[in-house]
Amino acid sequence: MTLPIALFLAFGFCFGLATYSNRHLFSEGPTQRRDKSEPTPLLDGRVMWTLTCTLLWPLMVLTGLNTWWILSRRRAVAARRLKD
């Protein structure tokens, strides 16, 4: 029973590390980078995102798919407007 739990957490951890730079696509985090000169609290950055994704990666995948669908619809509408 511990193997499925460990795999769940390991995949979530890897998912969090891989998607940190695209947090805005999951309706989380800023859409633009902040000024690098200001210090970032430890739990405000990559660590917090990774911890969140470790436990909630199925929800993050669903929100990412929803954002992908919305953005693809917007691109299709924009392409049709340019065509006309």
PDB file of N, CA and C in Angstrom, residues 1 14 20 23 27-29 31 35 47 51-53 55 59-61 72 74 77:
ATOM      1  N   MET A   1       0.814  -1.206   0.000  1.00  0.00           N
ATOM      2  CA  MET A   1       0.000   0.000   0.000  1.00  0.00           C
ATOM      3  C   MET A   1       0.854   1.266   0.000  1.00  0.00           C
ATOM      4  N   CYS A  14       7.775  15.813  -8.750  1.00  0.00           N
ATOM      5  CA  CYS A  14       8.364  16.063 -10.073  1.00  0.00           C
ATOM      6  C   CYS A  14       7.500  17.009 -10.891  1.00  0.00           C
ATOM      7  N   TYR A  20       6.947  24.826 -12.275  1.00  0.00           N
ATOM      8  CA  TYR A  20       7.093  26.049 -11.489  1.00  0.00           C
ATOM      9  C   TYR A  20       7.104  27.298 -12.359  1.00  0.00           C
ATOM     10  N   ARG A  23       3.450  28.565 -13.549  1.00  0.00           N
ATOM     11  CA  ARG A  23       2.382  28.571 -12.532  1.00  0.00           C
ATOM     12  C   ARG A  23       1.143  29.307 -13.001  1.00  0.00           C
ATOM     13  N   SER A  27      -3.605  28.831 -12.919  1.00  0.00           N
ATOM     14  CA  SER A  27      -4.340  29.845 -12.153  1.00  0.00           C
ATOM     15  C   SER A  27      -3.686  30.125 -10.811  1.00  0.00           C
ATOM     16  N   GLU A  28      -2.382  29.961 -10.758  1.00  0.00           N
ATOM     17  CA  GLU A  28      -1.629  30.215  -9.533  1.00  0.00           C
ATOM     18  C   GLU A  28      -0.401  31.033  -9.890  1.00  0.00           C
ATOM     19  N   GLY A  29      -0.058  31.949  -9.027  1.00  0.00           N
ATOM     20  CA  GLY A  29       1.176  32.686  -9.221  1.00  0.00           C
ATOM     21  C   GLY A  29       1.049  33.836 -10.195  1.00  0.00           C
ATOM     22  N   THR A  31       1.651  36.296 -13.462  1.00  0.00           N
ATOM     23  CA  THR A  31       1.810  36.066 -14.895  1.00  0.00           C
ATOM     24  C   THR A  31       3.100  36.674 -15.408  1.00  0.00           C
ATOM     25  N   ASP A  35      10.633  41.600  -9.942  1.00  0.00           N
ATOM     26  CA  ASP A  35      11.994  42.121  -9.972  1.00  0.00           C
ATOM     27  C   ASP A  35      12.890  41.204  -9.148  1.00  0.00           C
ATOM     28  N   VAL A  47       9.632  26.251  -3.406  1.00  0.00           N
ATOM     29  CA  VAL A  47       9.364  25.266  -2.358  1.00  0.00           C
ATOM     30  C   VAL A  47       7.867  25.135  -2.115  1.00  0.00           C
ATOM     31  N   LEU A  51       5.596  21.833  -2.870  1.00  0.00           N
ATOM     32  CA  LEU A  51       4.825  21.191  -1.800  1.00  0.00           C
ATOM     33  C   LEU A  51       3.341  21.119  -2.136  1.00  0.00           C
ATOM     34  N   THR A  52       2.820  22.177  -2.719  1.00  0.00           N
ATOM     35  CA  THR A  52       1.405  22.181  -3.109  1.00  0.00           C
ATOM     36  C   THR A  52       1.137  21.135  -4.177  1.00  0.00           C
ATOM     37  N   CYS A  53       1.989  21.096  -5.185  1.00  0.00           N
ATOM     38  CA  CYS A  53       1.790  20.136  -6.264  1.00  0.00           C
ATOM     39  C   CYS A  53       2.001  18.697  -5.820  1.00  0.00           C
ATOM     40  N   LEU A  55       0.977  17.294  -3.185  1.00  0.00           N
ATOM     41  CA  LEU A  55      -0.274  16.765  -2.636  1.00  0.00           C
ATOM     42  C   LEU A  55      -1.483  16.989  -3.541  1.00  0.00           C
ATOM     43  N   LEU A  59      -5.471  17.917  -9.084  1.00  0.00           N
ATOM     44  CA  LEU A  59      -6.239  19.152  -9.280  1.00  0.00           C
ATOM     45  C   LEU A  59      -5.489  20.130 -10.171  1.00  0.00           C
ATOM     46  N   MET A  60      -4.175  20.193 -10.016  1.00  0.00           N
ATOM     47  CA  MET A  60      -3.369  21.085 -10.847  1.00  0.00           C
ATOM     48  C   MET A  60      -3.416  20.644 -12.311  1.00  0.00           C
ATOM     49  N   VAL A  61      -3.416  19.346 -12.553  1.00  0.00           N
ATOM     50  CA  VAL A  61      -3.529  18.849 -13.928  1.00  0.00           C
ATOM     51  C   VAL A  61      -4.869  19.265 -14.517  1.00  0.00           C
ATOM     52  N   SER A  72      -6.660  27.638 -26.133  1.00  0.00           N
ATOM     53  CA  SER A  72      -6.768  27.142 -27.504  1.00  0.00           C
ATOM     54  C   SER A  72      -8.025  27.672 -28.190  1.00  0.00           C
ATOM     55  N   ARG A  74      -9.369  30.616 -27.526  1.00  0.00           N
ATOM     56  CA  ARG A  74      -9.060  32.023 -27.829  1.00  0.00           C
ATOM     57  C   ARG A  74      -8.189  32.134 -29.074  1.00  0.00           C
ATOM     58  N   VAL A  77     -10.361  31.516 -32.164  1.00  0.00           N
ATOM     59  CA  VAL A  77     -11.204  32.673 -32.465  1.00  0.00           C
ATOM     60  C   VAL A  77     -10.357  33.788 -33.069  1.00  0.00           C
TER      61      VAL A  77
END
